[in-house]
PDB file of C-alpha atoms in Angstrom:
ATOM      1  CA  MET A   1       4.876 -14.420   9.801  1.00  0.00           C
ATOM      2  CA  LYS A   2       8.108 -12.368   9.532  1.00  0.00           C
ATOM      3  CA  MET A   3       8.374  -8.759  10.986  1.00  0.00           C
ATOM      4  CA  VAL A   4      10.433  -5.725  10.202  1.00  0.00           C
ATOM      5  CA  LYS A   5      11.101  -2.711  12.381  1.00  0.00           C
ATOM      6  CA  LEU A   6      10.407   0.519  10.280  1.00  0.00           C
ATOM      7  CA  PHE A   7      13.253   2.465   9.979  1.00  0.00           C
ATOM      8  CA  LYS A   8      13.360   5.713  12.436  1.00  0.00           C
ATOM      9  CA  THR A   9       9.853   4.212  14.777  1.00  0.00           C
ATOM     10  CA  ASP A  10       9.198   1.856  17.180  1.00  0.00           C
ATOM     11  CA  LEU A  11       7.358  -0.074  15.346  1.00  0.00           C
ATOM     12  CA  THR A  12       7.273  -3.685  14.272  1.00  0.00           C
ATOM     13  CA  VAL A  13       5.177  -4.843  11.700  1.00  0.00           C
ATOM     14  CA  SER A  14       4.351  -8.061   9.720  1.00  0.00           C
ATOM     15  CA  ASN A  15       6.441  -7.880   6.602  1.00  0.00           C
ATOM     16  CA  ILE A  16       2.864  -7.925   4.773  1.00  0.00           C
ATOM     17  CA  CYS A  17       0.324  -5.323   5.492  1.00  0.00           C
ATOM     18  CA  LEU A  18      -3.174  -6.684   5.482  1.00  0.00           C
ATOM     19  CA  GLY A  19      -5.623  -4.518   3.134  1.00  0.00           C
ATOM     20  CA  ALA A  20      -9.175  -3.691   4.421  1.00  0.00           C
ATOM     21  CA  ALA A  21     -10.568  -1.809   1.645  1.00  0.00           C
ATOM     22  CA  ASN A  22     -12.633  -4.811   0.877  1.00  0.00           C
ATOM     23  CA  PHE A  23     -14.291  -4.782   4.347  1.00  0.00           C
ATOM     24  CA  GLY A  24     -18.271  -3.810   3.926  1.00  0.00           C
ATOM     25  CA  SER A  25     -17.925  -3.309   0.223  1.00  0.00           C
ATOM     26  CA  GLY A  26     -17.213  -7.361  -0.620  1.00  0.00           C
ATOM     27  CA  LEU A  27     -16.915  -8.891   2.736  1.00  0.00           C
ATOM     28  CA  ASP A  28     -19.772  -8.465   5.456  1.00  0.00           C
ATOM     29  CA  GLU A  29     -18.687  -8.596   9.017  1.00  0.00           C
ATOM     30  CA  ALA A  30     -18.466 -12.522   9.699  1.00  0.00           C
ATOM     31  CA  GLN A  31     -16.068 -12.845   6.652  1.00  0.00           C
ATOM     32  CA  ALA A  32     -13.511  -9.892   7.633  1.00  0.00           C
ATOM     33  CA  PHE A  33     -13.731 -11.431  11.336  1.00  0.00           C
ATOM     34  CA  GLU A  34     -12.305 -14.794   9.723  1.00  0.00           C
ATOM     35  CA  ILE A  35      -9.771 -13.138   7.596  1.00  0.00           C
ATOM     36  CA  LEU A  36      -8.648 -10.999  10.643  1.00  0.00           C
ATOM     37  CA  ASP A  37      -8.509 -13.938  13.178  1.00  0.00           C
ATOM     38  CA  SER A  38      -6.717 -16.164  10.577  1.00  0.00           C
ATOM     39  CA  PHE A  39      -4.159 -12.954  10.025  1.00  0.00           C
ATOM     40  CA  ALA A  40      -3.399 -12.733  14.007  1.00  0.00           C
ATOM     41  CA  LYS A  41      -2.869 -16.570  14.487  1.00  0.00           C
ATOM     42  CA  ALA A  42      -0.420 -16.550  11.244  1.00  0.00           C
ATOM     43  CA  GLY A  43       1.492 -13.587  13.446  1.00  0.00           C
ATOM     44  CA  GLY A  44       0.565 -10.857  11.433  1.00  0.00           C
ATOM     45  CA  ASN A  45      -0.059  -7.612  13.170  1.00  0.00           C
ATOM     46  CA  PHE A  46      -0.186  -4.612  10.272  1.00  0.00           C
ATOM     47  CA  ILE A  47      -3.683  -3.774   9.048  1.00  0.00           C
ATOM     48  CA  ASP A  48      -4.688  -0.559   6.390  1.00  0.00           C
ATOM     49  CA  THR A  49      -7.818   1.005   6.522  1.00  0.00           C
ATOM     50  CA  ALA A  50      -9.133   4.560   5.867  1.00  0.00           C
ATOM     51  CA  ASN A  51     -11.880   6.838   6.537  1.00  0.00           C
ATOM     52  CA  VAL A  52     -13.366   7.014   3.589  1.00  0.00           C
ATOM     53  CA  TYR A  53     -13.208   3.112   2.793  1.00  0.00           C
ATOM     54  CA  CYS A  54     -17.171   2.184   1.980  1.00  0.00           C
ATOM     55  CA  LYS A  55     -17.948   5.905   2.380  1.00  0.00           C
ATOM     56  CA  TRP A  56     -19.293   5.237  -1.635  1.00  0.00           C
ATOM     57  CA  ILE A  57     -21.836   2.906  -0.362  1.00  0.00           C
ATOM     58  CA  PRO A  58     -24.885   4.733   0.373  1.00  0.00           C
ATOM     59  CA  GLY A  59     -25.529   4.212   4.112  1.00  0.00           C
ATOM     60  CA  ALA A  60     -22.312   2.223   4.592  1.00  0.00           C
ATOM     61  CA  GLY A  61     -20.613   4.629   6.535  1.00  0.00           C
ATOM     62  CA  ASN A  62     -16.558   4.012   7.224  1.00  0.00           C
ATOM     63  CA  SER A  63     -17.601   0.364   7.587  1.00  0.00           C
ATOM     64  CA  SER A  64     -13.894  -1.091   7.372  1.00  0.00           C
ATOM     65  CA  GLU A  65     -13.069   1.007  10.400  1.00  0.00           C
ATOM     66  CA  VAL A  66     -16.027  -0.091  12.093  1.00  0.00           C
ATOM     67  CA  PHE A  67     -15.613  -3.810  11.253  1.00  0.00           C
ATOM     68  CA  ILE A  68     -11.749  -3.741  12.351  1.00  0.00           C
ATOM     69  CA  GLY A  69     -12.575  -1.913  15.814  1.00  0.00           C
ATOM     70  CA  ASN A  70     -15.489  -4.179  16.494  1.00  0.00           C
ATOM     71  CA  TRP A  71     -12.812  -7.123  16.258  1.00  0.00           C
ATOM     72  CA  LEU A  72     -10.523  -5.385  18.186  1.00  0.00           C
ATOM     73  CA  ARG A  73     -13.309  -5.051  21.021  1.00  0.00           C
ATOM     74  CA  THR A  74     -14.379  -8.641  20.792  1.00  0.00           C
ATOM     75  CA  ARG A  75     -10.823 -10.018  20.346  1.00  0.00           C
ATOM     76  CA  ASN A  76      -9.052  -7.340  23.318  1.00  0.00           C
ATOM     77  CA  ALA A  77      -6.665  -7.136  20.358  1.00  0.00           C
ATOM     78  CA  HIS A  78      -5.874  -3.369  20.609  1.00  0.00           C
ATOM     79  CA  LYS A  79      -2.534  -3.775  22.281  1.00  0.00           C
ATOM     80  CA  THR A  80      -1.317  -6.507  20.047  1.00  0.00           C
ATOM     81  CA  MET A  81      -2.533  -5.352  16.210  1.00  0.00           C
ATOM     82  CA  ILE A  82      -0.861  -1.976  14.953  1.00  0.00           C
ATOM     83  CA  VAL A  83      -3.966  -0.291  12.729  1.00  0.00           C
ATOM     84  CA  ALA A  84      -2.862   2.471  10.464  1.00  0.00           C
ATOM     85  CA  THR A  85      -5.892   4.441   9.052  1.00  0.00           C
ATOM     86  CA  LYS A  86      -6.028   7.157   6.471  1.00  0.00           C
ATOM     87  CA  GLY A  87      -7.810  10.413   6.558  1.00  0.00           C
ATOM     88  CA  ALA A  88      -8.069  14.067   4.626  1.00  0.00           C
ATOM     89  CA  HIS A  89      -9.334  12.485   1.549  1.00  0.00           C
ATOM     90  CA  PRO A  90     -11.291  14.459  -0.187  1.00  0.00           C
ATOM     91  CA  LEU A  91     -15.043  14.267  -0.113  1.00  0.00           C
ATOM     92  CA  LEU A  92     -16.361  11.627  -2.798  1.00  0.00           C
ATOM     93  CA  ASN A  93     -18.460  14.274  -4.560  1.00  0.00           C
ATOM     94  CA  ASP A  94     -16.067  16.622  -4.748  1.00  0.00           C
ATOM     95  CA  MET A  95     -12.478  15.146  -5.339  1.00  0.00           C
ATOM     96  CA  ALA A  96     -11.118  18.592  -6.394  1.00  0.00           C
ATOM     97  CA  THR A  97     -11.322  20.353  -3.295  1.00  0.00           C
ATOM     98  CA  PRO A  98      -8.538  19.055  -1.031  1.00  0.00           C
ATOM     99  CA  ARG A  99      -9.292  18.642   2.693  1.00  0.00           C
ATOM    100  CA  VAL A 100      -5.454  18.832   4.211  1.00  0.00           C
ATOM    101  CA  ASN A 101      -6.203  21.194   7.116  1.00  0.00           C
ATOM    102  CA  ALA A 102      -6.706  20.753  10.796  1.00  0.00           C
ATOM    103  CA  GLY A 103      -9.884  20.846  10.703  1.00  0.00           C
ATOM    104  CA  ALA A 104     -10.751  18.043   8.025  1.00  0.00           C
ATOM    105  CA  ILE A 105      -7.878  15.837   9.756  1.00  0.00           C
ATOM    106  CA  LYS A 106      -9.428  16.521  13.159  1.00  0.00           C
ATOM    107  CA  GLU A 107     -13.045  15.450  12.236  1.00  0.00           C
ATOM    108  CA  ASP A 108     -11.959  12.384  10.218  1.00  0.00           C
ATOM    109  CA  LEU A 109      -9.354  11.641  13.275  1.00  0.00           C
ATOM    110  CA  ALA A 110     -11.915  11.622  15.549  1.00  0.00           C
ATOM    111  CA  GLU A 111     -14.566   9.356  13.440  1.00  0.00           C
ATOM    112  CA  SER A 112     -11.656   6.825  12.754  1.00  0.00           C
ATOM    113  CA  ARG A 113     -10.568   7.084  16.673  1.00  0.00           C
ATOM    114  CA  LYS A 114     -14.777   6.036  17.751  1.00  0.00           C
ATOM    115  CA  ALA A 115     -14.898   3.379  14.865  1.00  0.00           C
ATOM    116  CA  LEU A 116     -11.680   1.765  16.074  1.00  0.00           C
ATOM    117  CA  GLY A 117     -11.947   2.313  19.687  1.00  0.00           C
ATOM    118  CA  LEU A 118      -8.368   3.305  19.900  1.00  0.00           C
ATOM    119  CA  ASP A 119      -7.346   6.697  21.863  1.00  0.00           C
ATOM    120  CA  VAL A 120      -4.190   6.712  19.929  1.00  0.00           C
ATOM    121  CA  ILE A 121      -3.632   5.752  15.949  1.00  0.00           C
ATOM    122  CA  ASP A 122      -0.436   4.481  15.673  1.00  0.00           C
ATOM    123  CA  PHE A 123      -0.016   5.280  12.497  1.00  0.00           C
ATOM    124  CA  TYR A 124      -2.035   8.054  10.635  1.00  0.00           C
ATOM    125  CA  TRP A 125      -1.895   8.520   6.605  1.00  0.00           C
ATOM    126  CA  LEU A 126      -2.564  11.819   5.066  1.00  0.00           C
ATOM    127  CA  HIS A 127      -4.831  10.005   2.317  1.00  0.00           C
ATOM    128  CA  ARG A 128      -4.073  12.797  -0.457  1.00  0.00           C
ATOM    129  CA  ASP A 129      -1.847  16.209  -0.260  1.00  0.00           C
ATOM    130  CA  ASP A 130      -3.136  19.459  -1.161  1.00  0.00           C
ATOM    131  CA  GLU A 131      -0.303  21.077  -3.068  1.00  0.00           C
ATOM    132  CA  SER A 132      -1.538  24.664  -2.284  1.00  0.00           C
ATOM    133  CA  ARG A 133      -0.667  24.369   0.879  1.00  0.00           C
ATOM    134  CA  PRO A 134       3.381  24.606   1.382  1.00  0.00           C
ATOM    135  CA  ILE A 135       4.204  21.236   2.480  1.00  0.00           C
ATOM    136  CA  GLU A 136       5.913  22.913   5.645  1.00  0.00           C
ATOM    137  CA  ALA A 137       2.719  24.020   6.794  1.00  0.00           C
ATOM    138  CA  ILE A 138       1.251  20.050   6.300  1.00  0.00           C
ATOM    139  CA  ILE A 139       4.147  19.056   8.323  1.00  0.00           C
ATOM    140  CA  ASP A 140       3.762  21.363  11.309  1.00  0.00           C
ATOM    141  CA  THR A 141      -0.140  20.349  11.089  1.00  0.00           C
ATOM    142  CA  MET A 142       0.619  16.694  11.962  1.00  0.00           C
ATOM    143  CA  GLU A 143       3.277  17.372  14.199  1.00  0.00           C
ATOM    144  CA  GLY A 144       0.212  19.209  16.192  1.00  0.00           C
ATOM    145  CA  PHE A 145      -1.531  15.929  16.394  1.00  0.00           C
ATOM    146  CA  VAL A 146       1.553  14.175  17.315  1.00  0.00           C
ATOM    147  CA  ALA A 147       1.897  16.650  20.288  1.00  0.00           C
ATOM    148  CA  ALA A 148      -1.740  16.589  21.471  1.00  0.00           C
ATOM    149  CA  GLY A 149      -1.358  12.433  21.612  1.00  0.00           C
ATOM    150  CA  ASP A 150      -3.846  11.774  18.946  1.00  0.00           C
ATOM    151  CA  ILE A 151      -1.419   9.983  16.444  1.00  0.00           C
ATOM    152  CA  ARG A 152       2.270   8.234  17.044  1.00  0.00           C
ATOM    153  CA  TYR A 153       3.482   8.364  13.700  1.00  0.00           C
ATOM    154  CA  TYR A 154       2.029   9.749  10.183  1.00  0.00           C
ATOM    155  CA  GLY A 155       2.993   9.269   6.595  1.00  0.00           C
ATOM    156  CA  ALA A 156       2.362  10.554   3.592  1.00  0.00           C
ATOM    157  CA  SER A 157      -0.135   8.325   0.718  1.00  0.00           C
ATOM    158  CA  ASN A 158      -0.711   9.711  -2.921  1.00  0.00           C
ATOM    159  CA  PHE A 159       2.000  12.489  -2.540  1.00  0.00           C
ATOM    160  CA  LYS A 160       4.336  13.448  -5.631  1.00  0.00           C
ATOM    161  CA  LEU A 161       8.111  13.105  -4.992  1.00  0.00           C
ATOM    162  CA  HIS A 162       9.036  17.154  -5.208  1.00  0.00           C
ATOM    163  CA  ARG A 163       6.748  17.504  -1.982  1.00  0.00           C
ATOM    164  CA  MET A 164       8.691  14.258  -0.259  1.00  0.00           C
ATOM    165  CA  GLU A 165      12.075  16.348  -1.237  1.00  0.00           C
ATOM    166  CA  GLY A 166      10.641  19.287   0.236  1.00  0.00           C
ATOM    167  CA  ALA A 167       9.057  17.277   3.626  1.00  0.00           C
ATOM    168  CA  TRP A 168      12.353  15.764   4.139  1.00  0.00           C
ATOM    169  CA  GLU A 169      14.637  18.811   4.038  1.00  0.00           C
ATOM    170  CA  TYR A 170      11.929  20.614   6.334  1.00  0.00           C
ATOM    171  CA  CYS A 171      12.223  18.203   8.777  1.00  0.00           C
ATOM    172  CA  ARG A 172      16.124  17.707   8.906  1.00  0.00           C
ATOM    173  CA  LYS A 173      16.830  21.221   9.144  1.00  0.00           C
ATOM    174  CA  HIS A 174      14.269  21.658  11.895  1.00  0.00           C
ATOM    175  CA  ASN A 175      15.125  18.126  13.823  1.00  0.00           C
ATOM    176  CA  ILE A 176      11.529  16.818  13.263  1.00  0.00           C
ATOM    177  CA  GLN A 177      10.321  13.159  12.905  1.00  0.00           C
ATOM    178  CA  GLY A 178       7.779  14.080   9.945  1.00  0.00           C
ATOM    179  CA  PHE A 179       6.981  11.676   7.929  1.00  0.00           C
ATOM    180  CA  SER A 180       7.690   8.274   8.423  1.00  0.00           C
ATOM    181  CA  GLY A 181       6.425   6.485   5.277  1.00  0.00           C
ATOM    182  CA  VAL A 182       5.058   6.755   1.567  1.00  0.00           C
ATOM    183  CA  GLN A 183       2.139   4.806   0.457  1.00  0.00           C
ATOM    184  CA  ASN A 184       2.020   5.450  -2.931  1.00  0.00           C
ATOM    185  CA  GLN A 185       0.825   2.770  -6.143  1.00  0.00           C
ATOM    186  CA  TRP A 186       3.437   0.778  -6.658  1.00  0.00           C
ATOM    187  CA  ALA A 187       4.095  -2.851  -7.597  1.00  0.00           C
ATOM    188  CA  LEU A 188       6.502  -4.683  -9.777  1.00  0.00           C
ATOM    189  CA  ALA A 189       4.342  -4.610 -12.580  1.00  0.00           C
ATOM    190  CA  ALA A 190       4.314  -1.103 -13.491  1.00  0.00           C
ATOM    191  CA  PRO A 191       1.913   0.927 -16.052  1.00  0.00           C
ATOM    192  CA  ASP A 192       3.275   2.190 -19.320  1.00  0.00           C
ATOM    193  CA  PRO A 193       4.743   5.414 -18.401  1.00  0.00           C
ATOM    194  CA  ASN A 194       3.226   6.937 -21.805  1.00  0.00           C
ATOM    195  CA  ALA A 195      -0.424   5.833 -21.590  1.00  0.00           C
ATOM    196  CA  PRO A 196      -2.507   8.507 -20.347  1.00  0.00           C
ATOM    197  CA  LYS A 197      -3.902   7.612 -16.443  1.00  0.00           C
ATOM    198  CA  TYR A 198      -6.571   5.763 -16.146  1.00  0.00           C
ATOM    199  CA  GLY A 199      -9.170   5.964 -12.806  1.00  0.00           C
ATOM    200  CA  ASP A 200      -8.552   8.580 -10.391  1.00  0.00           C
ATOM    201  CA  PRO A 201      -5.691  11.165 -11.479  1.00  0.00           C
ATOM    202  CA  THR A 202      -5.020  11.953  -7.502  1.00  0.00           C
ATOM    203  CA  MET A 203      -3.509   8.786  -7.074  1.00  0.00           C
ATOM    204  CA  ILE A 204       0.331   8.261  -7.273  1.00  0.00           C
ATOM    205  CA  GLN A 205       2.450   6.348  -8.865  1.00  0.00           C
ATOM    206  CA  ASN A 206       5.896   5.038  -7.577  1.00  0.00           C
ATOM    207  CA  ASP A 207       8.651   5.854 -10.405  1.00  0.00           C
ATOM    208  CA  ASP A 208      12.458   4.975 -10.621  1.00  0.00           C
ATOM    209  CA  ALA A 209      13.037   8.363  -9.342  1.00  0.00           C
ATOM    210  CA  PHE A 210      10.930   7.945  -6.359  1.00  0.00           C
ATOM    211  CA  TYR A 211      12.881   4.617  -6.002  1.00  0.00           C
ATOM    212  CA  ASP A 212      16.486   6.387  -5.817  1.00  0.00           C
ATOM    213  CA  TRP A 213      14.994   8.570  -3.476  1.00  0.00           C
ATOM    214  CA  HIS A 214      13.492   5.513  -1.082  1.00  0.00           C
ATOM    215  CA  VAL A 215      17.204   4.660  -1.360  1.00  0.00           C
ATOM    216  CA  LYS A 216      18.957   7.643  -0.110  1.00  0.00           C
ATOM    217  CA  THR A 217      16.621   8.409   2.379  1.00  0.00           C
ATOM    218  CA  ARG A 218      15.629   4.797   3.657  1.00  0.00           C
ATOM    219  CA  MET A 219      11.884   6.275   4.047  1.00  0.00           C
ATOM    220  CA  PRO A 220       9.957   3.247   4.240  1.00  0.00           C
ATOM    221  CA  ALA A 221       7.406   2.319   1.752  1.00  0.00           C
ATOM    222  CA  VAL A 222       3.757   0.501   2.434  1.00  0.00           C
ATOM    223  CA  PRO A 223       2.616   0.453  -1.470  1.00  0.00           C
ATOM    224  CA  TYR A 224      -0.808  -0.352  -1.957  1.00  0.00           C
ATOM    225  CA  SER A 225      -2.080  -2.150  -5.404  1.00  0.00           C
ATOM    226  CA  SER A 226       1.105  -3.993  -4.147  1.00  0.00           C
ATOM    227  CA  THR A 227       0.790  -6.722  -6.891  1.00  0.00           C
ATOM    228  CA  ALA A 228      -0.707  -4.966  -9.735  1.00  0.00           C
ATOM    229  CA  ALA A 229      -4.370  -6.525  -8.933  1.00  0.00           C
ATOM    230  CA  GLY A 230      -2.683 -10.036  -9.459  1.00  0.00           C
ATOM    231  CA  PHE A 231      -1.507  -8.991 -13.061  1.00  0.00           C
ATOM    232  CA  PHE A 232       1.809 -11.576 -13.121  1.00  0.00           C
ATOM    233  CA  TYR A 233      -0.847 -14.269 -11.694  1.00  0.00           C
ATOM    234  CA  LYS A 234      -3.345 -13.685 -14.163  1.00  0.00           C
ATOM    235  CA  ILE A 235      -1.426 -13.634 -17.275  1.00  0.00           C
ATOM    236  CA  HIS A 236       0.649 -16.818 -15.942  1.00  0.00           C
ATOM    237  CA  GLN A 237      -3.000 -18.531 -15.864  1.00  0.00           C
ATOM    238  CA  MET A 238      -3.097 -17.924 -19.605  1.00  0.00           C
ATOM    239  CA  ASN A 239      -0.113 -19.124 -20.805  1.00  0.00           C
ATOM    240  CA  PRO A 240       1.070 -16.118 -22.755  1.00  0.00           C
ATOM    241  CA  GLN A 241       3.323 -16.495 -25.788  1.00  0.00           C
ATOM    242  CA  ILE A 242       6.471 -14.191 -25.337  1.00  0.00           C
ATOM    243  CA  ASP A 243       9.393 -14.358 -27.440  1.00  0.00           C
ATOM    244  CA  ASN A 244      13.116 -14.040 -25.908  1.00  0.00           C
ATOM    245  CA  ASP A 245      13.288 -10.576 -26.154  1.00  0.00           C
ATOM    246  CA  GLY A 246       9.713  -9.953 -24.152  1.00  0.00           C
ATOM    247  CA  ASN A 247       7.581  -9.316 -26.668  1.00  0.00           C
ATOM    248  CA  VAL A 248       4.331 -10.128 -27.658  1.00  0.00           C
ATOM    249  CA  THR A 249       1.852 -10.121 -30.921  1.00  0.00           C
ATOM    250  CA  GLN A 250      -0.797  -7.330 -31.118  1.00  0.00           C
ATOM    251  CA  GLN A 251      -3.238 -10.450 -31.177  1.00  0.00           C
ATOM    252  CA  GLU A 252      -1.793 -12.222 -27.872  1.00  0.00           C
ATOM    253  CA  LYS A 253      -2.097  -8.693 -26.264  1.00  0.00           C
ATOM    254  CA  GLU A 254      -5.799  -8.499 -27.113  1.00  0.00           C
ATOM    255  CA  ARG A 255      -6.166 -11.687 -25.427  1.00  0.00           C
ATOM    256  CA  LEU A 256      -4.447 -10.907 -22.262  1.00  0.00           C
ATOM    257  CA  SER A 257      -6.170  -7.699 -22.316  1.00  0.00           C
ATOM    258  CA  GLN A 258      -9.153  -9.917 -21.115  1.00  0.00           C
ATOM    259  CA  LYS A 259      -8.000 -10.450 -17.607  1.00  0.00           C
ATOM    260  CA  VAL A 260      -5.908  -7.309 -17.348  1.00  0.00           C
ATOM    261  CA  HIS A 261      -5.240  -3.707 -17.845  1.00  0.00           C
ATOM    262  CA  PRO A 262      -3.888  -3.046 -21.038  1.00  0.00           C
ATOM    263  CA  ASP A 263      -1.500  -0.392 -19.742  1.00  0.00           C
ATOM    264  CA  TYR A 264       0.531  -3.214 -17.824  1.00  0.00           C
ATOM    265  CA  LEU A 265       1.188  -5.034 -21.597  1.00  0.00           C
ATOM    266  CA  VAL A 266       4.516  -3.972 -22.229  1.00  0.00           C
ATOM    267  CA  ARG A 267       7.738  -5.165 -22.935  1.00  0.00           C
ATOM    268  CA  ARG A 268       9.110  -4.509 -19.512  1.00  0.00           C
ATOM    269  CA  ASN A 269       6.660  -6.427 -17.675  1.00  0.00           C
ATOM    270  CA  PHE A 270       6.998  -9.410 -20.018  1.00  0.00           C
ATOM    271  CA  VAL A 271      10.749  -9.484 -19.383  1.00  0.00           C
ATOM    272  CA  ILE A 272      10.060  -9.667 -15.714  1.00  0.00           C
ATOM    273  CA  TYR A 273       7.114 -12.058 -16.132  1.00  0.00           C
ATOM    274  CA  LYS A 274       9.494 -14.398 -17.768  1.00  0.00           C
ATOM    275  CA  LYS A 275      12.264 -14.614 -15.046  1.00  0.00           C
ATOM    276  CA  LEU A 276       9.376 -15.158 -12.182  1.00  0.00           C
ATOM    277  CA  ALA A 277       7.943 -17.885 -14.555  1.00  0.00           C
ATOM    278  CA  ARG A 278      11.445 -19.582 -14.485  1.00  0.00           C
ATOM    279  CA  MET A 279      12.058 -19.003 -10.585  1.00  0.00           C
ATOM    280  CA  SER A 280       8.861 -20.251  -9.829  1.00  0.00           C
ATOM    281  CA  ALA A 281       9.099 -23.602 -11.830  1.00  0.00           C
ATOM    282  CA  GLU A 282      12.577 -23.679 -10.102  1.00  0.00           C
ATOM    283  CA  ILE A 283      12.093 -23.280  -6.474  1.00  0.00           C
ATOM    284  CA  ASN A 284       8.404 -24.320  -6.581  1.00  0.00           C
ATOM    285  CA  ILE A 285       6.974 -20.990  -5.284  1.00  0.00           C
ATOM    286  CA  ASP A 286       3.915 -19.492  -6.594  1.00  0.00           C
ATOM    287  CA  ILE A 287       4.333 -16.549  -9.079  1.00  0.00           C
ATOM    288  CA  HIS A 288       1.866 -14.119  -7.052  1.00  0.00           C
ATOM    289  CA  GLN A 289       3.978 -14.581  -3.694  1.00  0.00           C
ATOM    290  CA  LEU A 290       7.265 -14.250  -5.804  1.00  0.00           C
ATOM    291  CA  SER A 291       5.762 -10.501  -6.844  1.00  0.00           C
ATOM    292  CA  LEU A 292       5.044  -9.698  -3.189  1.00  0.00           C
ATOM    293  CA  ALA A 293       8.542 -10.915  -2.076  1.00  0.00           C
ATOM    294  CA  TYR A 294       9.982  -8.551  -4.646  1.00  0.00           C
ATOM    295  CA  PHE A 295       9.310  -6.178  -1.657  1.00  0.00           C
ATOM    296  CA  PHE A 296      11.670  -7.710   0.722  1.00  0.00           C
ATOM    297  CA  SER A 297      14.629  -7.803  -1.241  1.00  0.00           C
ATOM    298  CA  LEU A 298      14.864  -3.958  -1.477  1.00  0.00           C
ATOM    299  CA  PRO A 299      17.324  -1.645   0.509  1.00  0.00           C
ATOM    300  CA  PHE A 300      14.998  -0.034   2.288  1.00  0.00           C
ATOM    301  CA  ASP A 301      11.874  -1.090   4.443  1.00  0.00           C
ATOM    302  CA  ALA A 302       9.270  -2.100   2.192  1.00  0.00           C
ATOM    303  CA  VAL A 303       6.022  -3.500   3.287  1.00  0.00           C
ATOM    304  CA  PRO A 304       3.411  -4.443   0.570  1.00  0.00           C
ATOM    305  CA  ILE A 305      -0.373  -3.665   1.066  1.00  0.00           C
ATOM    306  CA  THR A 306      -2.365  -6.422   0.001  1.00  0.00           C
ATOM    307  CA  GLY A 307      -6.115  -7.440   0.568  1.00  0.00           C
ATOM    308  CA  VAL A 308      -7.643 -11.023   0.191  1.00  0.00           C
ATOM    309  CA  ARG A 309     -10.977 -12.278  -0.201  1.00  0.00           C
ATOM    310  CA  ASN A 310     -10.889 -15.437   1.615  1.00  0.00           C
ATOM    311  CA  VAL A 311      -9.115 -17.448   4.030  1.00  0.00           C
ATOM    312  CA  THR A 312      -7.216 -19.643   1.436  1.00  0.00           C
ATOM    313  CA  GLN A 313      -5.672 -16.636  -0.038  1.00  0.00           C
ATOM    314  CA  LEU A 314      -4.868 -15.436   3.139  1.00  0.00           C
ATOM    315  CA  GLN A 315      -2.588 -18.625   3.204  1.00  0.00           C
ATOM    316  CA  GLY A 316      -0.939 -17.544   0.222  1.00  0.00           C
ATOM    317  CA  MET A 317       0.026 -13.986   1.787  1.00  0.00           C
ATOM    318  CA  VAL A 318       1.274 -15.610   4.691  1.00  0.00           C
ATOM    319  CA  GLU A 319       3.614 -18.046   2.585  1.00  0.00           C
ATOM    320  CA  ALA A 320       5.107 -15.450   0.574  1.00  0.00           C
ATOM    321  CA  SER A 321       5.660 -13.444   4.321  1.00  0.00           C
ATOM    322  CA  TYR A 322       8.723 -16.205   4.664  1.00  0.00           C
ATOM    323  CA  VAL A 323      10.183 -16.271   0.734  1.00  0.00           C
ATOM    324  CA  LYS A 324      13.500 -14.220   0.177  1.00  0.00           C
ATOM    325  CA  LEU A 325      14.861 -13.368  -3.111  1.00  0.00           C
ATOM    326  CA  PRO A 326      18.411 -12.357  -4.318  1.00  0.00           C
ATOM    327  CA  GLU A 327      19.297  -8.922  -3.784  1.00  0.00           C
ATOM    328  CA  ALA A 328      18.388  -6.686  -7.032  1.00  0.00           C
ATOM    329  CA  VAL A 329      17.204 -10.027  -8.966  1.00  0.00           C
ATOM    330  CA  PHE A 330      14.975  -7.273 -11.114  1.00  0.00           C
TER     331      PHE A 330
END
């Protein structure tokens, strides 16, 4: 796989990050090991997990971290892999109460380090924000964990733009490293911004303003849901009827909504789809791989997170790592 050195860090990572949210919640340990073995063999070294992953399953605990930790130990891979995990997620039975405080972070971090078998976490994400706390106080808290040697770098997952702007200015003024990445929901396919937000309202979607801020600051992005659940691939399979301006009939939208969320059935995405479909035919590259490769053409470091269910899907991800699109093609 291709590698990228994340801006203002000494971390050199594979340009696609293997998402492990389904380790323990869709894949058993043997299946997870098979994927991790193949990922490492292909040159991948960047894995994304979280302390909360699988805790929604009674009795499963933080299975994703546990599976990864067991694999690291049995393969003696602690020094070759960069595992990024997340903490400070609200309790699942009380999502309205933030946990972005030193005590909760310390608790989650200790559990993650034990499961992963790591003395130091290379990259630690705050899984959610607490907008009632000054961003400066959150930065100071995280700098304390860096100073203690518990983590090396840290990032912000599901933080709004104004919070990132405040963090950036505070760190610039005080010569602090601060956040070294942003992990928000972002894909080439974007939902209708005027539609009521579905799913978890604490999840933050990158938008054009966020994009401009990344360009300005060169802050790395490590987006989740980076293919919008395979949006372009799924509609391509259905051979959509789209006119030259990217419009589809209501009847066609209803048909497509059998495979994809209707909030994504907007003209912008259909226009992009037509470009992808033409490109796929011209250069004989899978449309799903092209939607991942979009992130490699950006003017700042962007490492998409994507999960797979089997080794066959992993091979497609590895192939996507080498695809290079023209700059600003979209």
